[in-house]
mmCIF file of C-alpha atoms (C1' of nucleotides) in Angstrom:
data_model
loop_
_atom_site.group_PDB
_atom_site.id
_atom_site.type_symbol
_atom_site.label_atom_id
_atom_site.label_comp_id
_atom_site.label_asym_id
_atom_site.label_seq_id
_atom_site.Cartn_x
_atom_site.Cartn_y
_atom_site.Cartn_z
ATOM 1 C CA UNK A 1 4.043 -2.647 -6.809
ATOM 2 C CA UNK A 2 4.858 -3.866 -9.532
ATOM 3 C CA UNK A 3 7.199 -4.485 -12.492
ATOM 4 C CA UNK A 4 9.964 -5.958 -13.072
ATOM 5 C CA UNK A 5 11.286 -6.687 -8.743
ATOM 6 C CA UNK A 6 12.664 -10.245 -8.801
ATOM 7 C CA UNK A 7 9.827 -12.713 -6.458
ATOM 8 C CA UNK A 8 11.650 -13.114 -2.801
ATOM 9 C CA UNK A 9 13.645 -16.144 -3.014
ATOM 10 C CA UNK A 10 11.124 -17.688 -1.083
ATOM 11 C CA UNK A 11 12.941 -19.874 1.324
ATOM 12 C CA UNK A 12 12.946 -23.385 0.921
ATOM 13 C CA UNK A 13 11.998 -25.063 4.102
ATOM 14 C CA UNK A 14 9.222 -22.174 4.544
ATOM 15 C CA UNK A 15 7.503 -21.600 1.767
ATOM 16 C CA UNK A 16 3.300 -21.554 1.902
ATOM 17 C CA UNK A 17 2.397 -17.597 2.100
ATOM 18 C CA UNK A 18 1.680 -18.835 6.058
ATOM 19 C CA UNK A 19 4.987 -17.770 7.383
ATOM 20 C CA UNK A 20 6.476 -16.024 5.759
ATOM 21 C CA UNK A 21 6.622 -12.014 6.726
ATOM 22 C CA UNK A 22 5.081 -9.858 4.905
ATOM 23 C CA UNK A 23 1.302 -10.362 4.835
ATOM 24 C CA UNK A 24 0.917 -8.078 0.927
ATOM 25 C CA UNK A 25 -2.733 -6.947 1.713
ATOM 26 C CA UNK A 26 -4.677 -4.505 -0.203
ATOM 27 C CA UNK A 27 -6.822 -1.927 1.765
ATOM 28 C CA UNK A 28 -10.062 -3.970 0.167
ATOM 29 C CA UNK A 29 -8.723 -7.217 1.276
ATOM 30 C CA UNK A 30 -7.319 -6.663 4.534
ATOM 31 C CA UNK A 31 -10.841 -4.925 5.254
ATOM 32 C CA UNK A 32 -12.312 -8.228 4.314
ATOM 33 C CA UNK A 33 -10.028 -10.048 6.238
ATOM 34 C CA UNK A 34 -11.031 -8.270 9.193
ATOM 35 C CA UNK A 35 -15.125 -9.064 8.474
ATOM 36 C CA UNK A 36 -13.744 -12.725 8.535
ATOM 37 C CA UNK A 37 -12.184 -11.300 11.479
ATOM 38 C CA UNK A 38 -14.877 -9.886 13.099
ATOM 39 C CA UNK A 39 -17.683 -11.641 11.953
ATOM 40 C CA UNK A 40 -16.858 -15.588 11.534
ATOM 41 C CA UNK A 41 -16.059 -18.083 8.601
ATOM 42 C CA UNK A 42 -19.216 -16.926 6.325
ATOM 43 C CA UNK A 43 -20.373 -16.664 3.204
ATOM 44 C CA UNK A 44 -19.376 -14.371 0.963
ATOM 45 C CA UNK A 45 -22.922 -12.816 1.569
ATOM 46 C CA UNK A 46 -22.387 -12.304 5.110
ATOM 47 C CA UNK A 47 -19.231 -11.811 5.380
ATOM 48 C CA UNK A 48 -20.972 -8.933 2.912
ATOM 49 C CA UNK A 49 -22.861 -7.875 5.994
ATOM 50 C CA UNK A 50 -19.416 -7.660 8.269
ATOM 51 C CA UNK A 51 -17.752 -4.643 6.142
ATOM 52 C CA UNK A 52 -17.283 -1.448 7.561
ATOM 53 C CA UNK A 53 -19.639 0.742 6.524
ATOM 54 C CA UNK A 54 -16.810 2.509 3.912
ATOM 55 C CA UNK A 55 -16.944 -0.327 2.110
ATOM 56 C CA UNK A 56 -20.802 -0.662 2.093
ATOM 57 C CA UNK A 57 -21.951 -0.684 -1.602
ATOM 58 C CA UNK A 58 -19.684 -2.436 -3.098
ATOM 59 C CA UNK A 59 -20.854 -5.768 -5.668
ATOM 60 C CA UNK A 60 -21.103 -9.610 -4.547
ATOM 61 C CA UNK A 61 -18.875 -9.837 -6.899
ATOM 62 C CA UNK A 62 -15.942 -7.894 -5.965
ATOM 63 C CA UNK A 63 -16.498 -9.548 -2.582
ATOM 64 C CA UNK A 64 -16.543 -12.829 -4.183
ATOM 65 C CA UNK A 65 -12.824 -11.546 -5.869
ATOM 66 C CA UNK A 66 -11.294 -10.652 -3.193
ATOM 67 C CA UNK A 67 -12.054 -13.421 -0.891
ATOM 68 C CA UNK A 68 -11.082 -15.978 -3.784
ATOM 69 C CA UNK A 69 -7.666 -13.338 -3.730
ATOM 70 C CA UNK A 70 -7.415 -14.613 -0.625
ATOM 71 C CA UNK A 71 -7.365 -17.431 -0.472
ATOM 72 C CA UNK A 72 -5.500 -17.690 -3.411
ATOM 73 C CA UNK A 73 -2.416 -16.530 -1.410
ATOM 74 C CA UNK A 74 -3.051 -18.132 0.970
ATOM 75 C CA UNK A 75 -4.521 -16.217 3.715
ATOM 76 C CA UNK A 76 -8.215 -17.104 3.437
ATOM 77 C CA UNK A 77 -9.926 -21.633 2.807
ATOM 78 C CA UNK A 78 -12.852 -22.028 2.216
ATOM 79 C CA UNK A 79 -15.330 -25.150 2.148
ATOM 80 C CA UNK A 80 -17.125 -25.917 -0.494
ATOM 81 C CA UNK A 81 -19.114 -28.452 0.661
ATOM 82 C CA UNK A 82 -21.997 -25.876 -0.170
ATOM 83 C CA UNK A 83 -23.583 -24.624 -2.193
ATOM 84 C CA UNK A 84 -23.014 -21.250 -0.751
ATOM 85 C CA UNK A 85 -18.360 -21.274 0.221
ATOM 86 C CA UNK A 86 -18.670 -20.695 3.806
ATOM 87 C CA UNK A 87 -14.840 -18.795 3.655
ATOM 88 C CA UNK A 88 -12.599 -18.559 6.429
ATOM 89 C CA UNK A 89 -9.696 -16.906 7.653
ATOM 90 C CA UNK A 90 -6.585 -19.100 7.668
ATOM 91 C CA UNK A 91 -4.594 -15.369 9.163
ATOM 92 C CA UNK A 92 -4.844 -14.201 12.491
ATOM 93 C CA UNK A 93 -5.197 -9.947 13.096
ATOM 94 C CA UNK A 94 -2.396 -10.697 15.434
ATOM 95 C CA UNK A 95 -0.163 -12.037 13.162
ATOM 96 C CA UNK A 96 -0.862 -9.004 11.001
ATOM 97 C CA UNK A 97 -0.690 -6.622 13.742
ATOM 98 C CA UNK A 98 3.716 -7.898 14.255
ATOM 99 C CA UNK A 99 3.885 -7.545 10.812
ATOM 100 C CA UNK A 100 2.080 -4.940 9.584
ATOM 101 C CA UNK A 101 3.994 -3.159 13.536
ATOM 102 C CA UNK A 102 6.918 -4.076 12.333
ATOM 103 C CA UNK A 103 7.324 -2.892 8.425
ATOM 104 C CA UNK A 104 6.237 0.275 10.258
ATOM 105 C CA UNK A 105 9.395 0.603 13.002
ATOM 106 C CA UNK A 106 11.380 -0.345 10.207
ATOM 107 C CA UNK A 107 10.508 2.500 7.679
ATOM 108 C CA UNK A 108 9.643 5.272 10.038
ATOM 109 C CA UNK A 109 11.089 4.881 13.102
ATOM 110 C CA UNK A 110 14.325 3.232 12.612
ATOM 111 C CA UNK A 111 13.896 -0.153 14.431
ATOM 112 C CA UNK A 112 13.440 1.272 17.422
ATOM 113 C CA UNK A 113 10.390 0.595 19.114
ATOM 114 C CA UNK A 114 11.021 2.371 21.776
ATOM 115 C CA UNK A 115 10.660 5.762 19.941
ATOM 116 C CA UNK A 116 8.045 4.562 18.513
ATOM 117 C CA UNK A 117 6.017 3.196 22.477
ATOM 118 C CA UNK A 118 7.511 7.050 23.125
ATOM 119 C CA UNK A 119 5.526 8.882 20.138
ATOM 120 C CA UNK A 120 2.291 7.403 20.703
ATOM 121 C CA UNK A 121 2.953 8.568 24.418
ATOM 122 C CA UNK A 122 2.980 11.385 23.219
ATOM 123 C CA UNK A 123 0.398 11.253 20.425
ATOM 124 C CA UNK A 124 -2.524 9.579 21.131
ATOM 125 C CA UNK A 125 -5.424 10.655 23.530
ATOM 126 C CA UNK A 126 -5.037 7.799 26.792
ATOM 127 C CA UNK A 127 -7.271 7.533 29.058
ATOM 128 C CA UNK A 128 -6.794 7.472 32.466
ATOM 129 C CA UNK A 129 -7.250 3.604 33.661
ATOM 130 C CA UNK A 130 -4.470 3.793 30.831
ATOM 131 C CA UNK A 131 -2.471 7.133 31.871
ATOM 132 C CA UNK A 132 -2.900 5.335 35.453
ATOM 133 C CA UNK A 133 -1.544 2.267 34.582
ATOM 134 C CA UNK A 134 1.795 4.433 32.764
ATOM 135 C CA UNK A 135 2.503 5.746 35.805
ATOM 136 C CA UNK A 136 2.938 2.164 37.481
ATOM 137 C CA UNK A 137 4.595 1.013 34.732
ATOM 138 C CA UNK A 138 7.260 4.047 34.578
ATOM 139 C CA UNK A 139 7.441 3.060 38.258
ATOM 140 C CA UNK A 140 9.306 0.171 37.803
ATOM 141 C CA UNK A 141 10.850 1.118 34.818
ATOM 142 C CA UNK A 142 12.574 3.233 37.198
ATOM 143 C CA UNK A 143 12.880 0.907 39.589
ATOM 144 C CA UNK A 144 14.501 -1.766 38.146
ATOM 145 C CA UNK A 145 16.976 1.317 35.646
ATOM 146 C CA UNK A 146 17.715 3.565 39.048
ATOM 147 C CA UNK A 147 19.283 6.472 37.463
ATOM 148 C CA UNK A 148 18.913 9.553 36.412
ATOM 149 C CA UNK B 1 -5.140 0.974 -5.533
ATOM 150 C CA UNK B 2 -7.370 1.345 -8.396
ATOM 151 C CA UNK B 3 -10.629 0.870 -10.323
ATOM 152 C CA UNK B 4 -13.249 3.003 -10.389
ATOM 153 C CA UNK B 5 -12.806 4.492 -7.016
ATOM 154 C CA UNK B 6 -14.866 7.301 -6.812
ATOM 155 C CA UNK B 7 -11.926 10.443 -5.942
ATOM 156 C CA UNK B 8 -12.238 11.806 -2.261
ATOM 157 C CA UNK B 9 -14.383 14.772 -2.004
ATOM 158 C CA UNK B 10 -11.610 16.596 -1.818
ATOM 159 C CA UNK B 11 -12.619 19.140 0.854
ATOM 160 C CA UNK B 12 -13.588 22.784 0.176
ATOM 161 C CA UNK B 13 -11.652 24.313 2.915
ATOM 162 C CA UNK B 14 -8.119 22.402 1.814
ATOM 163 C CA UNK B 15 -7.033 20.509 -0.892
ATOM 164 C CA UNK B 16 -3.839 20.651 -1.484
ATOM 165 C CA UNK B 17 -2.626 17.134 -0.705
ATOM 166 C CA UNK B 18 -0.167 18.447 2.395
ATOM 167 C CA UNK B 19 -3.445 18.473 4.281
ATOM 168 C CA UNK B 20 -5.234 15.073 4.056
ATOM 169 C CA UNK B 21 -4.268 12.746 5.669
ATOM 170 C CA UNK B 22 -3.604 9.443 3.691
ATOM 171 C CA UNK B 23 -0.546 9.916 2.451
ATOM 172 C CA UNK B 24 -1.073 7.279 -0.628
ATOM 173 C CA UNK B 25 3.008 6.239 -0.410
ATOM 174 C CA UNK B 26 4.051 2.651 -2.548
ATOM 175 C CA UNK B 27 6.865 0.952 -1.101
ATOM 176 C CA UNK B 28 9.566 2.031 -3.139
ATOM 177 C CA UNK B 29 8.231 5.943 -3.111
ATOM 178 C CA UNK B 30 8.374 5.762 0.699
ATOM 179 C CA UNK B 31 12.085 4.775 0.435
ATOM 180 C CA UNK B 32 12.750 7.255 -1.571
ATOM 181 C CA UNK B 33 11.318 10.111 0.042
ATOM 182 C CA UNK B 34 13.053 8.339 2.956
ATOM 183 C CA UNK B 35 16.784 8.742 1.308
ATOM 184 C CA UNK B 36 15.338 12.919 0.903
ATOM 185 C CA UNK B 37 14.672 12.828 5.625
ATOM 186 C CA UNK B 38 18.138 11.117 5.797
ATOM 187 C CA UNK B 39 20.057 12.879 2.641
ATOM 188 C CA UNK B 40 19.021 16.334 3.287
ATOM 189 C CA UNK B 41 18.273 17.837 -0.597
ATOM 190 C CA UNK B 42 19.576 16.437 -2.823
ATOM 191 C CA UNK B 43 19.975 15.624 -6.773
ATOM 192 C CA UNK B 44 19.033 13.035 -8.024
ATOM 193 C CA UNK B 45 21.344 10.861 -7.874
ATOM 194 C CA UNK B 46 22.023 12.293 -4.513
ATOM 195 C CA UNK B 47 19.119 10.808 -3.856
ATOM 196 C CA UNK B 48 20.119 7.275 -5.262
ATOM 197 C CA UNK B 49 23.149 7.282 -2.588
ATOM 198 C CA UNK B 50 20.763 7.480 -0.168
ATOM 199 C CA UNK B 51 18.377 4.795 -0.781
ATOM 200 C CA UNK B 52 18.482 1.891 1.615
ATOM 201 C CA UNK B 53 20.263 -1.285 0.509
ATOM 202 C CA UNK B 54 17.817 -3.449 -1.098
ATOM 203 C CA UNK B 55 17.486 -0.680 -3.556
ATOM 204 C CA UNK B 56 20.312 -0.285 -4.554
ATOM 205 C CA UNK B 57 20.177 -1.170 -8.351
ATOM 206 C CA UNK B 58 17.231 0.725 -9.280
ATOM 207 C CA UNK B 59 17.159 2.135 -12.796
ATOM 208 C CA UNK B 60 18.825 6.445 -12.594
ATOM 209 C CA UNK B 61 15.452 7.305 -14.466
ATOM 210 C CA UNK B 62 13.444 5.053 -12.101
ATOM 211 C CA UNK B 63 14.273 7.343 -9.475
ATOM 212 C CA UNK B 64 14.431 10.466 -11.132
ATOM 213 C CA UNK B 65 10.534 9.243 -11.693
ATOM 214 C CA UNK B 66 9.655 8.228 -8.223
ATOM 215 C CA UNK B 67 11.356 12.041 -7.183
ATOM 216 C CA UNK B 68 8.972 13.008 -10.313
ATOM 217 C CA UNK B 69 5.298 11.245 -8.741
ATOM 218 C CA UNK B 70 6.538 12.370 -5.066
ATOM 219 C CA UNK B 71 6.312 16.035 -6.898
ATOM 220 C CA UNK B 72 3.107 15.429 -8.895
ATOM 221 C CA UNK B 73 1.408 14.211 -5.059
ATOM 222 C CA UNK B 74 3.009 17.236 -3.674
ATOM 223 C CA UNK B 75 5.243 14.968 -1.435
ATOM 224 C CA UNK B 76 8.804 16.832 -2.578
ATOM 225 C CA UNK B 77 9.901 19.841 -4.819
ATOM 226 C CA UNK B 78 12.404 20.613 -6.906
ATOM 227 C CA UNK B 79 14.344 23.775 -6.876
ATOM 228 C CA UNK B 80 14.785 23.666 -10.827
ATOM 229 C CA UNK B 81 17.235 27.093 -11.692
ATOM 230 C CA UNK B 82 20.509 24.788 -11.580
ATOM 231 C CA UNK B 83 20.516 21.783 -14.277
ATOM 232 C CA UNK B 84 20.566 19.025 -11.929
ATOM 233 C CA UNK B 85 17.416 19.198 -10.393
ATOM 234 C CA UNK B 86 17.432 19.419 -6.327
ATOM 235 C CA UNK B 87 14.749 17.711 -4.540
ATOM 236 C CA UNK B 88 13.812 18.687 -0.990
ATOM 237 C CA UNK B 89 11.392 16.445 1.042
ATOM 238 C CA UNK B 90 7.526 18.197 1.861
ATOM 239 C CA UNK B 91 6.588 16.273 3.722
ATOM 240 C CA UNK B 92 7.737 15.107 6.657
ATOM 241 C CA UNK B 93 8.279 12.396 8.235
ATOM 242 C CA UNK B 94 6.479 13.151 11.390
ATOM 243 C CA UNK B 95 3.184 13.686 9.258
ATOM 244 C CA UNK B 96 3.616 10.255 7.673
ATOM 245 C CA UNK B 97 5.348 8.236 10.643
ATOM 246 C CA UNK B 98 1.010 9.739 12.247
ATOM 247 C CA UNK B 99 -0.251 9.453 10.269
ATOM 248 C CA UNK B 100 0.440 5.441 8.930
ATOM 249 C CA UNK B 101 0.186 5.052 12.928
ATOM 250 C CA UNK B 102 -3.005 6.325 12.386
ATOM 251 C CA UNK B 103 -3.919 4.267 10.067
ATOM 252 C CA UNK B 104 -2.338 0.970 11.362
ATOM 253 C CA UNK B 105 -4.532 1.894 14.750
ATOM 254 C CA UNK B 106 -7.567 2.320 12.397
ATOM 255 C CA UNK B 107 -7.745 -0.860 11.458
ATOM 256 C CA UNK B 108 -5.570 -3.324 13.521
ATOM 257 C CA UNK B 109 -6.623 -2.779 17.125
ATOM 258 C CA UNK B 110 -10.404 -1.505 16.680
ATOM 259 C CA UNK B 111 -8.915 2.444 17.243
ATOM 260 C CA UNK B 112 -7.620 1.547 20.675
ATOM 261 C CA UNK B 113 -4.121 3.077 20.451
ATOM 262 C CA UNK B 114 -3.421 3.392 24.529
ATOM 263 C CA UNK B 115 -3.331 -0.304 24.954
ATOM 264 C CA UNK B 116 -1.084 -0.364 21.979
ATOM 265 C CA UNK B 117 1.265 2.399 23.737
ATOM 266 C CA UNK B 118 0.993 0.073 26.918
ATOM 267 C CA UNK B 119 1.649 -3.174 25.958
ATOM 268 C CA UNK B 120 4.929 -1.484 23.614
ATOM 269 C CA UNK B 121 5.886 0.147 27.055
ATOM 270 C CA UNK B 122 5.233 -3.324 28.678
ATOM 271 C CA UNK B 123 6.975 -5.393 25.345
ATOM 272 C CA UNK B 124 9.522 -3.502 24.615
ATOM 273 C CA UNK B 125 13.125 -2.907 25.871
ATOM 274 C CA UNK B 126 12.925 0.561 26.993
ATOM 275 C CA UNK B 127 16.984 2.920 26.299
ATOM 276 C CA UNK B 128 17.408 5.402 29.778
ATOM 277 C CA UNK B 129 16.639 7.796 27.641
ATOM 278 C CA UNK B 130 13.277 6.606 26.220
ATOM 279 C CA UNK B 131 12.237 5.934 30.115
ATOM 280 C CA UNK B 132 13.186 8.871 31.420
ATOM 281 C CA UNK B 133 10.889 11.053 28.691
ATOM 282 C CA UNK B 134 8.271 8.908 29.337
ATOM 283 C CA UNK B 135 9.015 9.382 32.536
ATOM 284 C CA UNK B 136 8.764 13.202 31.808
ATOM 285 C CA UNK B 137 5.586 12.548 29.626
ATOM 286 C CA UNK B 138 3.169 10.856 32.680
ATOM 287 C CA UNK B 139 4.589 14.073 34.639
ATOM 288 C CA UNK B 140 2.670 16.271 32.143
ATOM 289 C CA UNK B 141 -0.219 13.611 31.892
ATOM 290 C CA UNK B 142 -0.593 13.179 36.035
ATOM 291 C CA UNK B 143 -0.926 16.729 35.567
ATOM 292 C CA UNK B 144 -3.761 17.364 33.110
ATOM 293 C CA UNK B 145 -5.069 14.639 34.243
ATOM 294 C CA UNK B 146 -5.371 15.580 38.139
ATOM 295 C CA UNK B 147 -6.811 12.099 39.544
ATOM 296 C CA UNK B 148 -6.731 8.645 40.401
ATOM 297 C "C1'" DG C 1 35.076 21.763 -33.068
ATOM 298 C "C1'" DA C 2 34.099 16.766 -32.595
ATOM 299 C "C1'" DT C 3 32.424 13.711 -28.308
ATOM 300 C "C1'" DA C 4 31.716 11.878 -23.888
ATOM 301 C "C1'" DT C 5 29.273 13.477 -20.116
ATOM 302 C "C1'" DC C 6 25.062 13.646 -17.718
ATOM 303 C "C1'" DC C 7 19.832 15.593 -17.041
ATOM 304 C "C1'" DT C 8 15.576 15.633 -17.885
ATOM 305 C "C1'" DC C 9 11.407 14.261 -20.374
ATOM 306 C "C1'" DC C 10 8.497 10.714 -22.196
ATOM 307 C "C1'" DG C 11 6.234 7.034 -23.313
ATOM 308 C "C1'" DA C 12 5.945 2.450 -21.653
ATOM 309 C "C1'" DC C 13 4.484 -2.597 -20.166
ATOM 310 C "C1'" DA C 14 3.638 -5.686 -16.535
ATOM 311 C "C1'" DA C 15 1.699 -6.619 -11.878
ATOM 312 C "C1'" DA C 16 -0.428 -5.837 -8.401
ATOM 313 C "C1'" DT C 17 -5.496 -4.239 -6.580
ATOM 314 C "C1'" DG C 18 -10.370 -2.286 -6.961
ATOM 315 C "C1'" DT C 19 -14.556 -2.956 -8.609
ATOM 316 C "C1'" DA C 20 -17.762 -5.381 -11.421
ATOM 317 C "C1'" DG C 21 -20.991 -8.086 -15.956
ATOM 318 C "C1'" DT C 22 -22.317 -12.543 -18.481
ATOM 319 C "C1'" DA C 23 -22.890 -17.478 -18.981
ATOM 320 C "C1'" DG C 24 -24.340 -21.286 -16.298
ATOM 321 C "C1'" DG C 25 -25.354 -24.329 -12.378
ATOM 322 C "C1'" DC C 26 -28.601 -25.797 -8.489
ATOM 323 C "C1'" DT C 27 -32.574 -25.189 -6.193
ATOM 324 C "C1'" DG C 28 -37.351 -24.599 -4.492
ATOM 325 C "C1'" DC C 29 -42.192 -23.748 -5.092
ATOM 326 C "C1'" DC C 30 -46.270 -23.397 -7.855
ATOM 327 C "C1'" DG D 1 -42.384 -28.192 -16.279
ATOM 328 C "C1'" DG D 2 -40.447 -23.587 -15.903
ATOM 329 C "C1'" DC D 3 -39.414 -19.157 -13.780
ATOM 330 C "C1'" DA D 4 -36.940 -17.180 -10.452
ATOM 331 C "C1'" DG D 5 -32.925 -16.035 -7.102
ATOM 332 C "C1'" DC D 6 -28.940 -16.699 -5.210
ATOM 333 C "C1'" DC D 7 -23.865 -19.121 -6.231
ATOM 334 C "C1'" DT D 8 -19.576 -20.111 -8.416
ATOM 335 C "C1'" DA D 9 -16.741 -19.193 -12.289
ATOM 336 C "C1'" DC D 10 -13.909 -16.172 -15.734
ATOM 337 C "C1'" DT D 11 -12.852 -12.679 -17.738
ATOM 338 C "C1'" DA D 12 -12.419 -7.796 -18.069
ATOM 339 C "C1'" DC D 13 -10.471 -3.144 -17.457
ATOM 340 C "C1'" DA D 14 -9.452 0.836 -15.033
ATOM 341 C "C1'" DT D 15 -5.670 2.294 -12.032
ATOM 342 C "C1'" DT D 16 -0.960 3.247 -9.226
ATOM 343 C "C1'" DT D 17 2.941 1.575 -8.417
ATOM 344 C "C1'" DG D 18 7.689 -0.358 -9.827
ATOM 345 C "C1'" DT D 19 11.149 0.221 -13.367
ATOM 346 C "C1'" DC D 20 13.695 1.659 -17.560
ATOM 347 C "C1'" DG D 21 14.928 2.804 -22.438
ATOM 348 C "C1'" DG D 22 15.560 5.996 -25.206
ATOM 349 C "C1'" DA D 23 15.569 11.349 -27.802
ATOM 350 C "C1'" DG D 24 17.656 15.104 -27.852
ATOM 351 C "C1'" DG D 25 19.788 19.447 -24.532
ATOM 352 C "C1'" DA D 26 23.154 21.511 -21.716
ATOM 353 C "C1'" DT D 27 28.218 20.576 -20.852
ATOM 354 C "C1'" DA D 28 33.079 19.463 -20.316
ATOM 355 C "C1'" DT D 29 36.725 17.432 -22.673
ATOM 356 C "C1'" DC D 30 40.767 16.768 -25.964
#
DNA sequence: GATATCCTCCGACAAATGTAGTAGGCTGCC
DNA sequence: GGCAGCCTACTACATTTGTCGGAGGATATC
């Protein structure tokens, strides 16, 4: 994004980024965050090792920049007591999931999460176990809501 | 995004954006596209009318620019036979849904769409109609995959 | 015919994002 | 003591995205 967009008014009560509900994360930033989630806290070099294949080959300093930006945004902290700083994710995967899901539902499903659920069931290849569970769930639902 | 990212190699067979699987759409661009989906084909001025409240107040030319960019990207076409061009969405909501969903699942759910689907079914309150449809879907699935 | 309108086209510009180079500081080892 | 390596801090720069303004053409209006 860019340009003359008025910054969100920043609620007076909560304002440290971790409490906001729209985590602004670029693609690369998210990949770095994911590396942190997957590999746990680590130095720049260690984080690099956990980057997804697609992101391999980026320069050391690129990852460093990304980590610093994430820290500035409040999504990551770092322990600087050692020479090589150790970065740790502050923002959880779950948080991002919820936020992203919410955005997606709002933008493309008119806020109807139910529709999304159906869409997924239609679209995705479910495993046998999943189908079985789904079957069970549907029966429960049918009972709770006995009609048609 | 930005910087020296090598452009995706552009498959030799298909290359007209509509067939690619990652629709690059900014927030504002998506809102404009949504306006087109909601209001059907229309002129810049008409599209403006269907923009979500949050986007009200943007300048006429902003919307115009957005529409033009969308056209350049191949997501929208325009009928220029009249003075005021009439824009029409080429990319469907469904397409974007699928792409976005796929990205989300890949980035934050380890590709486990099934789990996500189940989670949603469990979590969300489905309407009667949705439950009915789900029921139907499950039966289809059971047929395709006759076991348990 | 002169004006007010409305449109499109083009150019601009700031912020965010992706990517990386360079300078300079510690560490450790011969 | 000096050099090789690794690390951080800065700076830089191209693109994308969001936002517009102004020029100039077509229309409608009086």
